[in-house]
PDB file of C-alpha atoms in Angstrom:
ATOM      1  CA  UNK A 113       0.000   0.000   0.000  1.00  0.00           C
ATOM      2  CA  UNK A 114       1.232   3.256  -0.891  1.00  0.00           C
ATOM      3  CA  UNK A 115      -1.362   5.433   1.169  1.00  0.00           C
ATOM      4  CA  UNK A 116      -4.077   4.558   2.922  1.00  0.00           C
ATOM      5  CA  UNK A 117      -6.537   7.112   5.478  1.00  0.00           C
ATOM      6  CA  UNK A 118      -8.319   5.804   7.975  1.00  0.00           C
ATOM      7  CA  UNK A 119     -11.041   7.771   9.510  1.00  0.00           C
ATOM      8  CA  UNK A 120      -9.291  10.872   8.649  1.00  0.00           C
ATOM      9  CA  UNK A 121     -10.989  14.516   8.956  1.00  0.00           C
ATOM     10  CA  UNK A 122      -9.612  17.406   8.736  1.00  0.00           C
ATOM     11  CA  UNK A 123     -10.844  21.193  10.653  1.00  0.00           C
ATOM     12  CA  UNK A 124     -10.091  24.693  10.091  1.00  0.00           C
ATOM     13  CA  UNK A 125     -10.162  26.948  12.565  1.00  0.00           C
ATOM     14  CA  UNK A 126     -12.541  29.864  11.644  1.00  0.00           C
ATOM     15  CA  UNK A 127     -12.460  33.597  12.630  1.00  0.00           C
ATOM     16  CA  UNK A 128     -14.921  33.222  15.335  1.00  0.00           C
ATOM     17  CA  UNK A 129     -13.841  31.509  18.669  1.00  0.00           C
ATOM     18  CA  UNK A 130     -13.915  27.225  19.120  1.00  0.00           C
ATOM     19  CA  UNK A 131     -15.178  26.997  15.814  1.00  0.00           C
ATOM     20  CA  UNK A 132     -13.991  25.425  12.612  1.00  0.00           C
ATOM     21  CA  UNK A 133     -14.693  23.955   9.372  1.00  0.00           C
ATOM     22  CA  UNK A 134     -14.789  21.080   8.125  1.00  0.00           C
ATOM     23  CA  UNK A 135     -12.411  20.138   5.368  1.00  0.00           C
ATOM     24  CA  UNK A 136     -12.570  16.356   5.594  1.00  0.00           C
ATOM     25  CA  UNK A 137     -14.745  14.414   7.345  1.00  0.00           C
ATOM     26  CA  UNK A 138     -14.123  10.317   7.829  1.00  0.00           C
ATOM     27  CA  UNK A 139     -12.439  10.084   5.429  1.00  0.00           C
ATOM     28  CA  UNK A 140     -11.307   5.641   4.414  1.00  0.00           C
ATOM     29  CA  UNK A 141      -9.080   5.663   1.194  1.00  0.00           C
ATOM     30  CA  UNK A 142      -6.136   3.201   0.123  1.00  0.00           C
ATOM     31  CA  UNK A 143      -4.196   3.931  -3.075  1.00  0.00           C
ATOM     32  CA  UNK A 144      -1.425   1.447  -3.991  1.00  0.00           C
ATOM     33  CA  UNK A 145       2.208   2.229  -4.229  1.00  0.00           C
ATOM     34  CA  UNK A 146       2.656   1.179  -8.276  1.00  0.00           C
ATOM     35  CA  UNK A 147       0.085   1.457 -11.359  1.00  0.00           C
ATOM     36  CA  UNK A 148      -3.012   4.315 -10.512  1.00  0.00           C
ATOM     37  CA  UNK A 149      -3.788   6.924 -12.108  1.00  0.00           C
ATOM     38  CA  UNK A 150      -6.343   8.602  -9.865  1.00  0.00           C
ATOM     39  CA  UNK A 151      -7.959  11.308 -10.236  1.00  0.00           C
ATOM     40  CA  UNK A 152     -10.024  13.647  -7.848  1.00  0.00           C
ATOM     41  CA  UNK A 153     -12.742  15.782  -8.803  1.00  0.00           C
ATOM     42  CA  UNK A 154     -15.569  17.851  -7.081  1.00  0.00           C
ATOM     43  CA  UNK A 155     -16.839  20.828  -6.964  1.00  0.00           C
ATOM     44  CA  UNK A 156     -14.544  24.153  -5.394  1.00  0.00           C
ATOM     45  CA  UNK A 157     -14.846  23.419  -2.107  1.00  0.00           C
ATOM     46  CA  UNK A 158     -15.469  19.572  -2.036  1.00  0.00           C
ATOM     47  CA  UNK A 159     -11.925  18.885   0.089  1.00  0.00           C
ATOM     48  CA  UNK A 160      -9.903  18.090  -2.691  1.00  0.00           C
ATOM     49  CA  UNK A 161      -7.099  19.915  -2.094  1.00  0.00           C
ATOM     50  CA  UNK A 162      -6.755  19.203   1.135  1.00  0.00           C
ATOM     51  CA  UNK A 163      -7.412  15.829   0.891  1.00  0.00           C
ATOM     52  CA  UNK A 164      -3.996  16.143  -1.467  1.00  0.00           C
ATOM     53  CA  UNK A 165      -2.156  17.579   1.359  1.00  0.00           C
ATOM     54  CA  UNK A 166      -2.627  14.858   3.367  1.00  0.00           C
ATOM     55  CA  UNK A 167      -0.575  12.682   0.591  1.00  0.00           C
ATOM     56  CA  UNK A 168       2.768  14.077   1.534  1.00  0.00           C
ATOM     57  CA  UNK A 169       2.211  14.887   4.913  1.00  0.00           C
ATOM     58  CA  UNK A 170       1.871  18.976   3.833  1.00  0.00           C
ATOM     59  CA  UNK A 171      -0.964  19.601   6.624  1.00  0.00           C
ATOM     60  CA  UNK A 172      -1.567  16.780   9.585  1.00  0.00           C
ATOM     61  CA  UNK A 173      -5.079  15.385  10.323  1.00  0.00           C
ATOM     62  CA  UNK A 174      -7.268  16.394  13.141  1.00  0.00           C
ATOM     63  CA  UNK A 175      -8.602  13.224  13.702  1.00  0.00           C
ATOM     64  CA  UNK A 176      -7.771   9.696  12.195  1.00  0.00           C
ATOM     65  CA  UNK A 177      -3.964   8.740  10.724  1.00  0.00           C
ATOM     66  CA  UNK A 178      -2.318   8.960   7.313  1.00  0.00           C
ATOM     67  CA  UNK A 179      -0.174   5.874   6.240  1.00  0.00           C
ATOM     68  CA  UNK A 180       2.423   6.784   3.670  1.00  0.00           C
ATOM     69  CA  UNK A 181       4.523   3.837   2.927  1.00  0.00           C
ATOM     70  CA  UNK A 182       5.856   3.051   6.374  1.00  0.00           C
ATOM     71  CA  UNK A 183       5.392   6.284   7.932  1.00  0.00           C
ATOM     72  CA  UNK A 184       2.309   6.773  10.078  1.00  0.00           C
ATOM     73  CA  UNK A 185       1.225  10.430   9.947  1.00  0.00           C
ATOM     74  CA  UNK A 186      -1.199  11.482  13.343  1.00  0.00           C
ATOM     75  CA  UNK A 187      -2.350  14.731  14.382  1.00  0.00           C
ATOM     76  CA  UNK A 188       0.181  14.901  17.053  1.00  0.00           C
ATOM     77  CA  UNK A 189       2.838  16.696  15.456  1.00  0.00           C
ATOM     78  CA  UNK A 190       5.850  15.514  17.818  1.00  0.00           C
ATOM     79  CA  UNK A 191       5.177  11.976  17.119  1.00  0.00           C
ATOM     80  CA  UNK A 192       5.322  12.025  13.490  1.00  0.00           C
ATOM     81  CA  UNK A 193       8.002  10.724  11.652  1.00  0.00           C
ATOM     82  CA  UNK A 194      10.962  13.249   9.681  1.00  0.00           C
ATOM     83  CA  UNK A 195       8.637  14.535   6.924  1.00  0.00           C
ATOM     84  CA  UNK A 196      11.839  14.851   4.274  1.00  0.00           C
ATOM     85  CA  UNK A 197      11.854  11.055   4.617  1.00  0.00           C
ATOM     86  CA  UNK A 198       7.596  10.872   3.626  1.00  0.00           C
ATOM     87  CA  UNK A 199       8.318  13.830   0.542  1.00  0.00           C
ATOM     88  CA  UNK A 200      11.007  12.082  -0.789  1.00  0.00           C
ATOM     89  CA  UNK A 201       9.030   9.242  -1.876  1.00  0.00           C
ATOM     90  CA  UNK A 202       6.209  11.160  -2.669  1.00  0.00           C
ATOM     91  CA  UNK A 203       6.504  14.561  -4.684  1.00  0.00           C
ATOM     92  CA  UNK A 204       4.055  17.139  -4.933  1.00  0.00           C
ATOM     93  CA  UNK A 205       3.441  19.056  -8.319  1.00  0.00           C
ATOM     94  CA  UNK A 206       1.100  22.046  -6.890  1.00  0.00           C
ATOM     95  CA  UNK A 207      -1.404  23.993  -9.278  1.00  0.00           C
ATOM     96  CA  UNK A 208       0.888  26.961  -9.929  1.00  0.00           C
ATOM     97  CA  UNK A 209       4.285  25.077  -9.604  1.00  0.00           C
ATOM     98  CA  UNK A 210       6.287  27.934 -10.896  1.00  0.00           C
ATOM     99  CA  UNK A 211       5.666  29.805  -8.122  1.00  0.00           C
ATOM    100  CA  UNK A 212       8.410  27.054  -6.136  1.00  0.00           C
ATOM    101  CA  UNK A 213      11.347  28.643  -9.057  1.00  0.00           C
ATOM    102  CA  UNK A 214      13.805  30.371  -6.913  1.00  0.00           C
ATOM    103  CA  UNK A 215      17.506  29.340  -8.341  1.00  0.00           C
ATOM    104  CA  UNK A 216      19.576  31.293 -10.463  1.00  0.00           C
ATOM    105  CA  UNK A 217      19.443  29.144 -13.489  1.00  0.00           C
ATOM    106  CA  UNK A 218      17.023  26.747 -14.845  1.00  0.00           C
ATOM    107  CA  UNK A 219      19.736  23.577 -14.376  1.00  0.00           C
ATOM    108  CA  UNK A 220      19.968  24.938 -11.122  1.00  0.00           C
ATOM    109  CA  UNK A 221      16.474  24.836  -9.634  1.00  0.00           C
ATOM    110  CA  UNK A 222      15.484  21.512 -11.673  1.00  0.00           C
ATOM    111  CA  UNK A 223      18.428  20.110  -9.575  1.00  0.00           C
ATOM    112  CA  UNK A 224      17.775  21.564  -6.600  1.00  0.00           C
ATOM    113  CA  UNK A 225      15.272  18.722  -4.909  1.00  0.00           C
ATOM    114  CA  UNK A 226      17.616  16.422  -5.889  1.00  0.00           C
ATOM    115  CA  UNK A 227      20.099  17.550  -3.773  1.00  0.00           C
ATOM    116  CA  UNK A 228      18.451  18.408  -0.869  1.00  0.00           C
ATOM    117  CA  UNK A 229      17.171  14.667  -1.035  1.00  0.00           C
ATOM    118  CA  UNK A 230      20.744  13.687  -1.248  1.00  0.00           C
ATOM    119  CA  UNK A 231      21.347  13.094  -4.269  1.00  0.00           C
ATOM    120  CA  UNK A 232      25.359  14.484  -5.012  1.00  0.00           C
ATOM    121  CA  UNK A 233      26.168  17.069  -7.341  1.00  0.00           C
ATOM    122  CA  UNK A 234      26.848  14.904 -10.699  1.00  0.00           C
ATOM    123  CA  UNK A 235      24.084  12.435  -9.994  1.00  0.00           C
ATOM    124  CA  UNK A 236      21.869  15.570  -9.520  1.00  0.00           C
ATOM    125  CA  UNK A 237      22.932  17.207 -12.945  1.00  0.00           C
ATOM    126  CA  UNK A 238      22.346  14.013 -14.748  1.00  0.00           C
ATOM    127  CA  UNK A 239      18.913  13.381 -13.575  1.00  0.00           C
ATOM    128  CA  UNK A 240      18.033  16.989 -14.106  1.00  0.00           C
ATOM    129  CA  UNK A 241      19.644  17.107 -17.715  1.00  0.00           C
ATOM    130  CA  UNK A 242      17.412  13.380 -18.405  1.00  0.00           C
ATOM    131  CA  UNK A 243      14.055  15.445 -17.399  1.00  0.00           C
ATOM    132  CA  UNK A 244      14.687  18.606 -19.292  1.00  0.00           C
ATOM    133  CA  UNK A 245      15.049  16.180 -22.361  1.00  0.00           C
ATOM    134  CA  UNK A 246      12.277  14.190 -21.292  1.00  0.00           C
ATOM    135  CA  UNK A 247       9.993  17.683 -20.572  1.00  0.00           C
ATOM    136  CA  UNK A 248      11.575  19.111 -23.997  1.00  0.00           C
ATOM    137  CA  UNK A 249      12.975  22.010 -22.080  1.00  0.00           C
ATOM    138  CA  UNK A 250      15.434  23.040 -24.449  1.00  0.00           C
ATOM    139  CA  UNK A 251      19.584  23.201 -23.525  1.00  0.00           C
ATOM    140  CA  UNK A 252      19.841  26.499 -24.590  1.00  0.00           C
ATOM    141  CA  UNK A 253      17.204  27.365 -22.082  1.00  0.00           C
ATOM    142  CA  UNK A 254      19.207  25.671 -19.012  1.00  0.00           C
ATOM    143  CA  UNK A 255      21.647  28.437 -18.382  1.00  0.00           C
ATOM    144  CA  UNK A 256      19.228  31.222 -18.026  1.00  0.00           C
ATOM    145  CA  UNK A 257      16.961  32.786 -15.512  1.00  0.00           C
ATOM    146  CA  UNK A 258      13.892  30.516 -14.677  1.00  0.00           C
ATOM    147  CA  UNK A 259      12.089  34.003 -14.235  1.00  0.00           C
ATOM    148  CA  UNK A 260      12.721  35.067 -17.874  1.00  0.00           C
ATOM    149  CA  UNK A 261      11.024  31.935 -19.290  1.00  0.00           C
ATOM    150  CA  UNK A 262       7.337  31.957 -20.425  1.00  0.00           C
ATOM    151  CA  UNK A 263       4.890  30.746 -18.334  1.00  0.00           C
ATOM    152  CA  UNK A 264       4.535  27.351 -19.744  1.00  0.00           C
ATOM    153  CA  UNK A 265       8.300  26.987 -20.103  1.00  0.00           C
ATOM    154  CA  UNK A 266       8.429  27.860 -16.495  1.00  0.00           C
ATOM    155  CA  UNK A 267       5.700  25.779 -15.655  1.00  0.00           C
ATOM    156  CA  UNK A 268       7.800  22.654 -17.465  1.00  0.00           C
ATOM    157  CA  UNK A 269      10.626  23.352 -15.163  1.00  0.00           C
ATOM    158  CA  UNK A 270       9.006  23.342 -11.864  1.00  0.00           C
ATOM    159  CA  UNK A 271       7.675  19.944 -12.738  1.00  0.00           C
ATOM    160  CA  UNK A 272      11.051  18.976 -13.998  1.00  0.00           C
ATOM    161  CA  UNK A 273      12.493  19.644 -10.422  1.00  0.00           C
ATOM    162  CA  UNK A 274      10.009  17.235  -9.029  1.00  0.00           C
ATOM    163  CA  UNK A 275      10.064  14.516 -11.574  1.00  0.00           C
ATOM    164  CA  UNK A 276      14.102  15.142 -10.937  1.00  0.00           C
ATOM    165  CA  UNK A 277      14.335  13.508  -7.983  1.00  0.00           C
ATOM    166  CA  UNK A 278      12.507  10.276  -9.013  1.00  0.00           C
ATOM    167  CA  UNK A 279       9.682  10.026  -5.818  1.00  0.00           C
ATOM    168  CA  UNK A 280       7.470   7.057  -6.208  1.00  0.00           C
ATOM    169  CA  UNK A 281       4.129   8.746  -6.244  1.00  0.00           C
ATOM    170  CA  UNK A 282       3.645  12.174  -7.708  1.00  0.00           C
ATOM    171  CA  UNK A 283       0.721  14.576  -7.037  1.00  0.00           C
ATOM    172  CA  UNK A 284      -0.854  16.768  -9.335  1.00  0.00           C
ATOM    173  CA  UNK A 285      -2.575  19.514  -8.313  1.00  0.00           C
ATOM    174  CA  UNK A 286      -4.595  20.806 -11.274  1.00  0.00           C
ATOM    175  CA  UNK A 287      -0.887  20.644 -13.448  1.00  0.00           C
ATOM    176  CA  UNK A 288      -2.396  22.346 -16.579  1.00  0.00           C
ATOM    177  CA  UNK A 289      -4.424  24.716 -15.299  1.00  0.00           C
ATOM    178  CA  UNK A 290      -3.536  28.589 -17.027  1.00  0.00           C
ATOM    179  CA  UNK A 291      -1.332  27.090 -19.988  1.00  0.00           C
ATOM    180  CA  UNK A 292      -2.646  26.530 -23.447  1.00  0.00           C
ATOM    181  CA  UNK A 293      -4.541  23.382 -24.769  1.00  0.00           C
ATOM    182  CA  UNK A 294      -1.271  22.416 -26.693  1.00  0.00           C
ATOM    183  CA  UNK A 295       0.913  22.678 -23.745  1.00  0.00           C
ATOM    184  CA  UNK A 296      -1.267  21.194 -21.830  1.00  0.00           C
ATOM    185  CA  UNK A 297      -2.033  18.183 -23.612  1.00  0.00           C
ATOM    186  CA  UNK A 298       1.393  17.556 -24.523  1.00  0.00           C
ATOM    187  CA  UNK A 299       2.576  17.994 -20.117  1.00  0.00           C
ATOM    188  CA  UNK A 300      -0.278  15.158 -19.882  1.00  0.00           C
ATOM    189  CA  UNK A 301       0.947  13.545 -22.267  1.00  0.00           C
ATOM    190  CA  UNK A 302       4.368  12.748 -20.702  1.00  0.00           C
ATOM    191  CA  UNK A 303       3.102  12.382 -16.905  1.00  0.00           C
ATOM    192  CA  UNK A 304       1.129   9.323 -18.733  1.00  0.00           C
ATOM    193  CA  UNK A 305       3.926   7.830 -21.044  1.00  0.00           C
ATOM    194  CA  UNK A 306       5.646   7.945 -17.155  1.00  0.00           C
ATOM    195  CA  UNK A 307       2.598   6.290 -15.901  1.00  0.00           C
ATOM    196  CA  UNK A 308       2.679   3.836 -18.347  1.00  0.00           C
ATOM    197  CA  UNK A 309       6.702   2.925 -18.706  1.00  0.00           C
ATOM    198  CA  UNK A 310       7.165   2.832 -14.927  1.00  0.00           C
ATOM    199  CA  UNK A 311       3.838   2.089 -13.080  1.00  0.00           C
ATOM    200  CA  UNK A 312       4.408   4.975 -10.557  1.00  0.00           C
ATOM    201  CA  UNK A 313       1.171   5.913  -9.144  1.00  0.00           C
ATOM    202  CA  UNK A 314      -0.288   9.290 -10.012  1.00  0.00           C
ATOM    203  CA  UNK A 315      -2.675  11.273  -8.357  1.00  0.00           C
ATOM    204  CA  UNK A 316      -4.623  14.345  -9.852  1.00  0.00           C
ATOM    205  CA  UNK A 317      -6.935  17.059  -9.196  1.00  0.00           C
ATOM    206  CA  UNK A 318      -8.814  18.460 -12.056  1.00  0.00           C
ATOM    207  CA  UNK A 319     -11.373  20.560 -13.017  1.00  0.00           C
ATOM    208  CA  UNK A 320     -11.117  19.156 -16.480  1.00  0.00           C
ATOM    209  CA  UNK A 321     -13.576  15.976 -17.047  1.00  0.00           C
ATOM    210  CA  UNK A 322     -11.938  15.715 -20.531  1.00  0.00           C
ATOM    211  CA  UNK A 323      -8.566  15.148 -18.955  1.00  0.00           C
ATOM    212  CA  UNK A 324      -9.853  13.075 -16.204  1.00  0.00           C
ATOM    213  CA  UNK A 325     -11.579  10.387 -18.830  1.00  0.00           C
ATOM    214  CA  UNK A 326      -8.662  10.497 -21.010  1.00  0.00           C
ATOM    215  CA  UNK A 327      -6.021   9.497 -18.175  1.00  0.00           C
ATOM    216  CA  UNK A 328      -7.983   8.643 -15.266  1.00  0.00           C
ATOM    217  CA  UNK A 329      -8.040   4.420 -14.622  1.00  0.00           C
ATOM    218  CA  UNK A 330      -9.923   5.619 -11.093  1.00  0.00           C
ATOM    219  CA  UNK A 331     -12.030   8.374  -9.632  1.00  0.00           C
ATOM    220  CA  UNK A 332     -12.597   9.570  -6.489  1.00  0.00           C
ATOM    221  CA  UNK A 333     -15.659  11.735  -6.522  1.00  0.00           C
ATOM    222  CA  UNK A 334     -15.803  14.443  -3.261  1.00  0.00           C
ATOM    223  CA  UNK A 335     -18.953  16.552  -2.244  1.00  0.00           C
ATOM    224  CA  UNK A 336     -18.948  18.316   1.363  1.00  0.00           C
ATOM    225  CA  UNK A 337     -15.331  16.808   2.673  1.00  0.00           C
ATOM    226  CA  UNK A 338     -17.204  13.269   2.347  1.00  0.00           C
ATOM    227  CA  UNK A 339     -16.143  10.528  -0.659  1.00  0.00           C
ATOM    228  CA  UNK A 340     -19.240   9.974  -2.168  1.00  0.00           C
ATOM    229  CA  UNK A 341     -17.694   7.842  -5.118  1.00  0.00           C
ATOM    230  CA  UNK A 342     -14.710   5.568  -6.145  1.00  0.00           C
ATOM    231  CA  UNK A 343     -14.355   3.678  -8.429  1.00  0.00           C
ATOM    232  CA  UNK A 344     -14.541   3.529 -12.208  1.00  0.00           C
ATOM    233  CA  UNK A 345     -14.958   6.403 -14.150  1.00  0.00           C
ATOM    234  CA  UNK A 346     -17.088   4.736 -16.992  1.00  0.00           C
ATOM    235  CA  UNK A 347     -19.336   3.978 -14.349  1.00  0.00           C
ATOM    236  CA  UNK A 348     -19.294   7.104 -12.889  1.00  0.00           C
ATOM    237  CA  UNK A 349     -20.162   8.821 -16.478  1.00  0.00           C
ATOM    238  CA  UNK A 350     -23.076   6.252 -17.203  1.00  0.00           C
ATOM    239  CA  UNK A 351     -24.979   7.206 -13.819  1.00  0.00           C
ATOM    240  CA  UNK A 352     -26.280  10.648 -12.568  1.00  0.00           C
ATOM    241  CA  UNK A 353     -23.676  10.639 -10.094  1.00  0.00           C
ATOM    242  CA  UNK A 354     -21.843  13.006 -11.725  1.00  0.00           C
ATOM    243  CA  UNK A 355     -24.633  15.239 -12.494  1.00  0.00           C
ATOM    244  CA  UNK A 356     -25.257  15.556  -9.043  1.00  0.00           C
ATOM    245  CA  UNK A 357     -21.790  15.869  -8.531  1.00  0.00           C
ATOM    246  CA  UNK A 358     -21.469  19.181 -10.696  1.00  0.00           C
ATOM    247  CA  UNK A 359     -19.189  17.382 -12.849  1.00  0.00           C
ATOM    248  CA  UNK A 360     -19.627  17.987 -16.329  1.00  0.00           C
ATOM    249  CA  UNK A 361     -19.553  15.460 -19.075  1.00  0.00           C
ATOM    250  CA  UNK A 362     -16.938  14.549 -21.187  1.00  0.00           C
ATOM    251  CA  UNK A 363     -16.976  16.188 -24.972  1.00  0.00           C
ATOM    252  CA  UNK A 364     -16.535  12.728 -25.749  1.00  0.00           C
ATOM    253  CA  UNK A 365     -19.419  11.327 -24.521  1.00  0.00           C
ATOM    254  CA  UNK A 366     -21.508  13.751 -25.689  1.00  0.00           C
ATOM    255  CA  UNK A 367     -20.269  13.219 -29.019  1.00  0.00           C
ATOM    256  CA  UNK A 368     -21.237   9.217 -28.437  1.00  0.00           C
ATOM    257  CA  UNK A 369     -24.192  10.325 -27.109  1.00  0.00           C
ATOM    258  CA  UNK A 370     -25.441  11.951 -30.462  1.00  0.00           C
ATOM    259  CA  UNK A 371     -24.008   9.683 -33.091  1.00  0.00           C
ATOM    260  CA  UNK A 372     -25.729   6.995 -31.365  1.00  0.00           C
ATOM    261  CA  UNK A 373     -29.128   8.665 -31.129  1.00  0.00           C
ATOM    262  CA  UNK A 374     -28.791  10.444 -34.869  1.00  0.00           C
ATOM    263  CA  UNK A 375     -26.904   7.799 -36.550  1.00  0.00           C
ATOM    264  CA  UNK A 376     -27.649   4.467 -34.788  1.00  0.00           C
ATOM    265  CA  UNK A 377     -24.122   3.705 -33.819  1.00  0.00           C
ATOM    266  CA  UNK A 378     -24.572   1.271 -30.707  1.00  0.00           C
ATOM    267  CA  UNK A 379     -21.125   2.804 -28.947  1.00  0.00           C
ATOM    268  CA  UNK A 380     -20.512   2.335 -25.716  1.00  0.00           C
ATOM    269  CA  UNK A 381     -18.958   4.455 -23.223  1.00  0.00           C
ATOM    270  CA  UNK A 382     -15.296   2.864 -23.361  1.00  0.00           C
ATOM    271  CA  UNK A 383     -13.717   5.640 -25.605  1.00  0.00           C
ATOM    272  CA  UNK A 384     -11.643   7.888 -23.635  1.00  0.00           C
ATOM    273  CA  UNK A 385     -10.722  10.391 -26.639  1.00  0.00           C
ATOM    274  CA  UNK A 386     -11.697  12.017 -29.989  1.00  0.00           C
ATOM    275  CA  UNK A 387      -9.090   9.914 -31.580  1.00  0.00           C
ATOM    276  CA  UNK A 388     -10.633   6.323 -30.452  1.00  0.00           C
ATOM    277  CA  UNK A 389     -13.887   7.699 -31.281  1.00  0.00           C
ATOM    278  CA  UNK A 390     -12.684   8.523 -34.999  1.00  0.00           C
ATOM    279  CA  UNK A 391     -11.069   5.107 -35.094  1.00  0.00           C
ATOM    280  CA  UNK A 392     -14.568   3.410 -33.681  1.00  0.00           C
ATOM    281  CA  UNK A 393     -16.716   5.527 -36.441  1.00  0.00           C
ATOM    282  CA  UNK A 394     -14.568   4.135 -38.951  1.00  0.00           C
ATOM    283  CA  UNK A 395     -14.653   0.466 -38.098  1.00  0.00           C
ATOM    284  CA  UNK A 396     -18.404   0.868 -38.129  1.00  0.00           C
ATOM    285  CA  UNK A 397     -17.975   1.343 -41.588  1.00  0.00           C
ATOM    286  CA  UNK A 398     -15.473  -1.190 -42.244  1.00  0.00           C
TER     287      UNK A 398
END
C-alpha cells in the first residue's frame, strides 16, 4: 500500500472563537504504491485539495492517521516521523508550480530537490539534464533565468524539479491549469507515457472531465469533505452521479451520445478520446 486514510478529517479553525470547518470528514481511502492513475474531482470546495495535502504529509489530520509507505502520519505533530523522509518518496506538483522557481538558473532549480534529497552534485545534474530532455525544455534554455522563461516553459521546469528527484508517487494539483490546450495536452501527455513505462502511481486534481476520462483508470468523486464515489470512471459517467456531482460530461461522450441517437451507432462508453472515437466511427464502416 502506498497510502491509505483511515477515519481521517480534517478542521479549520474559523475567525470566530472554538469553531472550525470542516475540510474532511471520515475520510477511508487506500491507493497502492505502483500502477493508478487517480484522479479527484468535485466541486470548489469539495476537500480536494486538502485531501492532497494529506498525501505528503503537507498539513496533519485532526482526527484519524495517514499511512504513507511506512510512515504513520497522526495529528500529534511531535510523534510524526521526519517529513523529508515521507516527501522524498512522494513529490508534490502544486497547481501553480512555478511559483516554487527560486535558483539562479534553470539547471539549477530543476536540480535543486535532488540535492536536498541527497542526491550528489553529478548524480543531480544528470537526472536533471534526463528530465529537461524528457519535458523538452530546451539546452539552450538551461543556463538562463527561470524568471525570464514563459509561463509554460516555467511551468515545465518546476515539474522537472520534481520529476528530478525520481519520488514514487507524484501529485498533481490541477498541473495544466492557465497554460494553453497544446501545452497542456502535450505535459499530460508525458506524466502518462511515465505512468505507463514505470507504473508509478499518479494522483490528480482536475477541473477538467476531458482530462480526467482520457487518463484517469480511477475516480474519487468528493462533495462536502465526504467521498461519495470511487471507483470507475465509466461507471461514474453512465450514472447521474456526476450530475449531481457538478461534474460535467466529457466532450466525448456527448459526441457518443449523439451519433448513437442520430446515426444508430450502438457505442458504448469505453472511448476515452476524440481519436478512439474517430477510429470506432470508422470500423463501423469497415
Amino acid at each position: 500500500m502506498g497510502i491509505s486514510f483511515k477515519e481521517v478529517s480534517h478542521l479549520y479553525p474559523t475567525s470566530k472563537k472554538k469553531t472550525y470547518t470542516v475540510a474532511l470528514e471520515h475520510i477511508n481511502l487506500n491507493i497502492s504504491a505502483k500502477n493508478e492513475f487517480v484522479a479527484l474531482v468535485g466541486k470548489t470546495g469539495s476537500g480536494k485539495s486538502t485531501l492532497m495535502e494529506h498525501m505528503n504529509a503537507l498539513i496533519l489530520p485532526s482526527t484519524g492517521t495517514v499511512q504513507i509507505f511506512e510512515h504513520t502520519i497522526t495529528p500529534k505533530k511531535n510523534k510524526n516521523p521526519k517529513l523529508k523522509q515521507v516527501r522524498k518518496r512522494v513529490g508534490f506538483v502544486f497547481q501553480f508550480p512555478e511559483y516554487q522557481l527560486f535558483e539562479e538558473t534553470v539547471l539549477k532549480d530543476i536540480m535543486f530537490a535532488g540535492k536536498n534529497f541527497g542526491y550528489k552534485e553529478e548524480q543531480a545534474k544528470t537526472e536533471a539534464m534526463k528530465t529537461a530532455m524528457l519535458l523538452k525544455i530546451e539546452e539552450g534554455l538551461l543556463k538562463r533565468s527561470p524568471f525570464n522563461l514563459s509561463g509554460g516553459q516555467m511551468r515545465k521546469v518546476a515539474i522537472a524539479g520534481i520529476l528530478a528527484y525520481n519520488p514514487d508517487i507524484i501529485l498533481l494539483d490541477e498541473p495544466t491549469r492557465g497554460l494553453d490546450p497544446k501545452t497542456a495536452e502535450e505535459i499530460m501527455e508525458i506524466f502518462y507515457e511515465i505512468f505507463k513505462e514505470t507504473q508509478k502511481t499518479f494522483i490528480l486534481i482536475s477541473h477538467d472531465m476531458n482530462l480526467v476520462y482520457k487518463y484517469a483508470t480511477r475516480v474519487v468523486v468528493l462533495n462536502q469533505s465526504k467521498i461519495v464515489f470511487d471507483g470507475d470512471k465509466v461507471d461514474l459517467f453512465s450514472s447521474p452521479l456526476y450530475q449531481e456531482n457538478h461534474l460535467a460530461k466529457p466532450d466525448v461522450l456527448d459526441m457518443i451520445d449523439y451519433l448513437n441517437d442520430t446515426m444508430g451507432y450502438g457505442l458504448d462508453y469505453h472511448i476515452f478520446d476524440e481519436k478512439e472515437l474517430i477510429e470506432s466511427v470508422v470500423k463501423c464502416h469497415e
